[in-house]
Amino acid sequence: MGENPAKNHYAQLNQGEENEMEIFGYKTQGCRKALCIAGYILSCGALLLLFYWKPEWDVWANCIRCSLEEADIVLLRTTDEFRIYSRKTVTWISVSALIKSRLDYPATAEEDSVFSKAIMKPSLQVKSIQVQRIRYVWNIYAKQFQKVGALEDHHTCSAIHAKFGSGLTCNERNVRKVICGPNTIDVPVIPIWKLLIKEVLNPFYVFQLFSVCLWFAEDYMEYATAIIIMSLLSIFLTVYDLRQQSVKLHRLVESHNNIMVTVCRNKEGDSCFQELESHHLVPGDMLVLKEGKTLLPCDAILISGQCIVNESMLTGESIPVTKTHLPQADNFKPWRMHCAEDYKKHVLFCGTEVIQTKADDTGVVKAVVLRTGFNTAKGDLVRSILYPKPMNFKLYRDALRFLMCLIAFAAIGMIYTVCVFALNGEEAGEVVKKSLDVITIAVPPALPAALTTGIIYTQRRLKKKGIFCISPQRINMCGQLNLICFDKTGTLTEDGLDLWGLLPCERNCFQDIHSFPADHSLPWGPVFRAMAVCHSLIVWEGKIQGDPLDVKMFEATNWVIDDSSGHHIEGQGSTRATVVRPGPKASSAPVEGVAILHQFPFSSALQRMSVIAQEIGGEKQVFTKGAPEMVAMLCRAETVPLNFESKLLLYTAQGFRVIGLACKSLQAGKQSTDLTREEVESDLTFLGLLIMENRLKRETKPVLEELSAARIRSVMVTGDNIQTAVTVAKNAGMISATNRVILVEANKIPGSFSASITWKPLEENKTEDYRGLAKAMGLEPRSPRVFTSALPVQDDSPPTTERRIRLALASGQYHFAMSGKSYQIVAQHFRHLLPKLLLNGTVFARMSPGQKSSLVEEFQKLDYFVGMCGDGANDCGALKVAHAGISLSEQEASVASPFTSRTPSIACVPELIREGRAALVTSFCMFKYMALYSTIQYLGVLLLYWQLNAFGNYQFLFQDLAITTVIGVTMSFTGAYPKLVPYRPPSQLISPPLLLSVVLNILFSLSMQVFGFVVVQEQPWYSKTDIYSACLSVNNQMENSSSISSLGLHGMRDGAHGQTDNGYKSYENTTVWLLSTINCLIVALVFSKGRPFRQPIYTNYVFILVLIGQLGICLFLVFADIDDLYSKMDLVCTPTTWRISMVIMLAVTLAASFLVEEAVIENRPLWLLLKKTFRYHSKSHYKRLQLVLEQDSAWPPLNETFFSDSVAISVEGSMGGHSNPTFDSNEDAP
């Protein structure tokens, strides 16, 4: 039964967001409900349990379809590939107690808000549902459920200041509080009984319960008891773990739910301040932030003053972040659209700590509550922990399919059992028990547990190596990674930058370079002032804190920050300003100090930051610092040197980080807070270039070489300059010396909707040329470095160069490099070219956080398994989106990433891939073993059923507990192989080698068991009725004596056996059981694959000792003839020759199994030959595209420009929407 989306019955919830869902309306029907209740009673609760597992069936059975407006039950379905259903009851919220008269209706200003549109008249009720802790109310005008608990996005900047600037009235606040609920991120500690019931109702444990009941009915007490003990232990451990997590999460959020805050209330046009507990806050409330440290209980938009915030809880970076107030822009754009990517600079996020506040003219720092409760950034983070996104991996889907095959296999066995026992006149009850028993044999109840053991051990090994994992399901995915995206700064290169030199500019000419550390200090002037004030540094806990680049630049001036108190600056009222003054080691300066009056913080989108500063007793000036190209564009053309581009290229081509500096004087009389960023950052005077050195980390090159040798692609995704990025990529070995780099540039054509794209090759230049040039300019680097430089090839380049490049391109030895701007234009206007560019794209520079996430997703669309390794907040979205995100941040708060490395180097990447591959292979080994063990036992039981016989209880117990359980626990101990081979393990169970391995081993087992079963009946000593004839006849022949005492002894023995024979003893039973038991050990050994992904099996000492011990016991059971032991194990004595024959059969099976596994299944050249013979091509999108491009001689086009059609694909939403739900997507959601 499925859903047919009909008008008004169906809608979408959270459209375009990560947690998008489909919603269907249903109405409960009395007669249907009564029938279902009768079904619950008649089925003894089985129907209720089925409905618990399948909520959609519950809704379809109890309810009828209706419009969402009439619905009292809604059915939700996720729009991802899992299509998970959930059922929610519609609740009604009454606001009649708050709205006594027409005057109490939400104010006119609120007529366009969801609060007024949700109140039904005249009942004054609001219809709502709660999904994943977020409340949605029914909008009676839009006829849809809308999220509440957040300020609407349609408000403009000026509207936020006007509507909420003086606070809400008491009535508005009360209505909002009732509709939105309290501002709490409430995670109650789940009671143990609830956890216990939820765990016990898991289908796996229900199947175990069914198995145990059946075993008790068959007097299989020992194993049933063992399973009960193991299951209870597993349940209690799981419940304890879940309880601990629940307590931990509760403690994490508990402290934020009750913070005393000051709010501004609007009473009859007058504002008054009021202190209250934070859980009373509602969207639109006006918060007043006082001096000192404050923990934020909600998300809020800063509308006056300035704040410095520690956002490490969200980003993992403890660098203080400066927040500025929302501008009072008078336009019709919604505030977030107006602020573009910079809107976060005005938002204070819940759970972060305000370290410092700076008031403006009004004297107070005010913020409007933007989101409350689970709608906040922290609420989103907590929800991502409470409701993790299910992982889609072929292994788990195939495991489920394989399980279905085993169930089908079991069904065949059941039919066979019923036929055999019914035809032989067995009692109906016995027939039912025996047939049901086949299910518990064919479908191993321990399979899910066995699959997770490998992951648990891998997680433990990773922890020892300093890699922490919060998403264990992703470990297996790491074994499939074939492309890794690396951030540059702090990941491939050292985190800290060293100040290398300063290239000042005067009268549009570059002056002599000033090197650091220099013998003489930097002279006083505009450049010095820019270095002293153009930063966002603060003094926190006695130390200068902030961006490492800012710290290095400021330390070079030898000035100090005087941030002890507010400073009254002329014409600025009571403005609190940061003042920088000359330090003890500073060179003499003609000023007492410089005050930083206002900041425009660094923006990734704008690639710059600016400050308004004033010398004490002097004039106001603007200082700007950022990407040199961007800064130069903002400067007056006559102040920028003519050789600006060549000089910039000279340094960036050597891998230096270059920063542009500029300034201008401001007119007196204008308040700095009234100026817009556009006004401030225009008509600047170019001051020069600050050159910083960013060295590669020691581990970078060897790691990238190792990945390259393993055929794992490395891609650089950075916010830095494209020339610097290309040079670092070459120095790191990401781009080899013989390969060519092609610069892809895309630009929008002014005045039209079309765009152009150009391919320019970058030519290698001899290092000596640059060395000579560097020496001539006094530029020789201090440390010996190998420089490779990159310059665009001019159109008039010599034919030899063109031929050389074409030769490299023909062999596929080329790499594309592009900027974030070009990437976005390609994604919008040249969508068909994007996959081709990504196939050889190695350097992506000047990428914004949204673009990084988008790039990872585009790689995934090409069927790459993508890993992302980064260390900054700008990598959060990409870390979350990637198949395996690895954070190098030292902060444990980097919750965006499934993996976090304690050591901040990329050495953890190959380590994780190695362990992932080992875990994946272990999962396959365990799966194959569990499937074979159950099939071996199943075949043995069906053979014996033919004679109305079966294995005895202790025989089952020995196989299930002493053999399989112990092997299942120890097989996964094998560690990862230290070398990464240039191919990956298979990603799916339904693959020819794996299926062939299982099928052939089943055939070997079946052949051996059938052979033993048939041949034992052909032996001269075999008797169907006398189970002691074999040893009696042998003994008589050997002793050649008819002594009465001997006969008396045998008589006693027969009598003893006659007393304890429970019907299981037979020659067939003994033969089949011994063969199948040792066969389990054979497949365990054969399937314990070592190289190339795991260490050789002999390194797993515990497993080897276990196998030797088990084999020893089994051989003892084969050759021993101890009456009590044989009696207990339901075995009978057989002649020594037959025992040796059984050992030979087992040896032949071992040899055949081992030979097939090594010569066929693990023979990679053979499978490659078969693929070639049958012309099998990979289904991966990127591999098919590679084949197409290899045949295309016109690709890539060099020194050519293409133009797009006028129609562009809008990807603005996607660029910002591919973000982590804990921090980014919550703000990027429309």
PDB file of C-alpha atoms in Angstrom, residues 958 963 1078 1081 1104-1120:
ATOM      1  CA  PHE A 958      28.925 -27.032  21.347  1.00  0.00           C
ATOM      2  CA  ILE A 963      32.671 -22.777  18.289  1.00  0.00           C
ATOM      3  CA  ILE A1078      35.139 -29.228  12.104  1.00  0.00           C
ATOM      4  CA  LEU A1081      36.577 -24.326  11.869  1.00  0.00           C
ATOM      5  CA  ILE A1104      44.882 -18.747  16.213  1.00  0.00           C
ATOM      6  CA  LEU A1105      45.016 -20.094  19.794  1.00  0.00           C
ATOM      7  CA  VAL A1106      41.205 -20.378  19.829  1.00  0.00           C
ATOM      8  CA  LEU A1107      41.205 -22.291  16.517  1.00  0.00           C
ATOM      9  CA  ILE A1108      43.984 -24.630  17.700  1.00  0.00           C
ATOM     10  CA  GLY A1109      42.144 -25.221  20.986  1.00  0.00           C
ATOM     11  CA  GLN A1110      38.816 -25.870  19.241  1.00  0.00           C
ATOM     12  CA  LEU A1111      40.438 -28.180  16.678  1.00  0.00           C
ATOM     13  CA  GLY A1112      42.167 -30.077  19.483  1.00  0.00           C
ATOM     14  CA  ILE A1113      38.848 -30.602  21.299  1.00  0.00           C
ATOM     15  CA  CYS A1114      37.109 -31.661  18.072  1.00  0.00           C
ATOM     16  CA  LEU A1115      39.853 -34.184  17.198  1.00  0.00           C
ATOM     17  CA  PHE A1116      39.694 -35.460  20.779  1.00  0.00           C
ATOM     18  CA  LEU A1117      35.942 -36.013  20.296  1.00  0.00           C
ATOM     19  CA  VAL A1118      36.677 -37.817  17.017  1.00  0.00           C
ATOM     20  CA  PHE A1119      39.284 -40.211  18.420  1.00  0.00           C
ATOM     21  CA  ALA A1120      38.384 -40.493  22.105  1.00  0.00           C
TER      22      ALA A1120
END
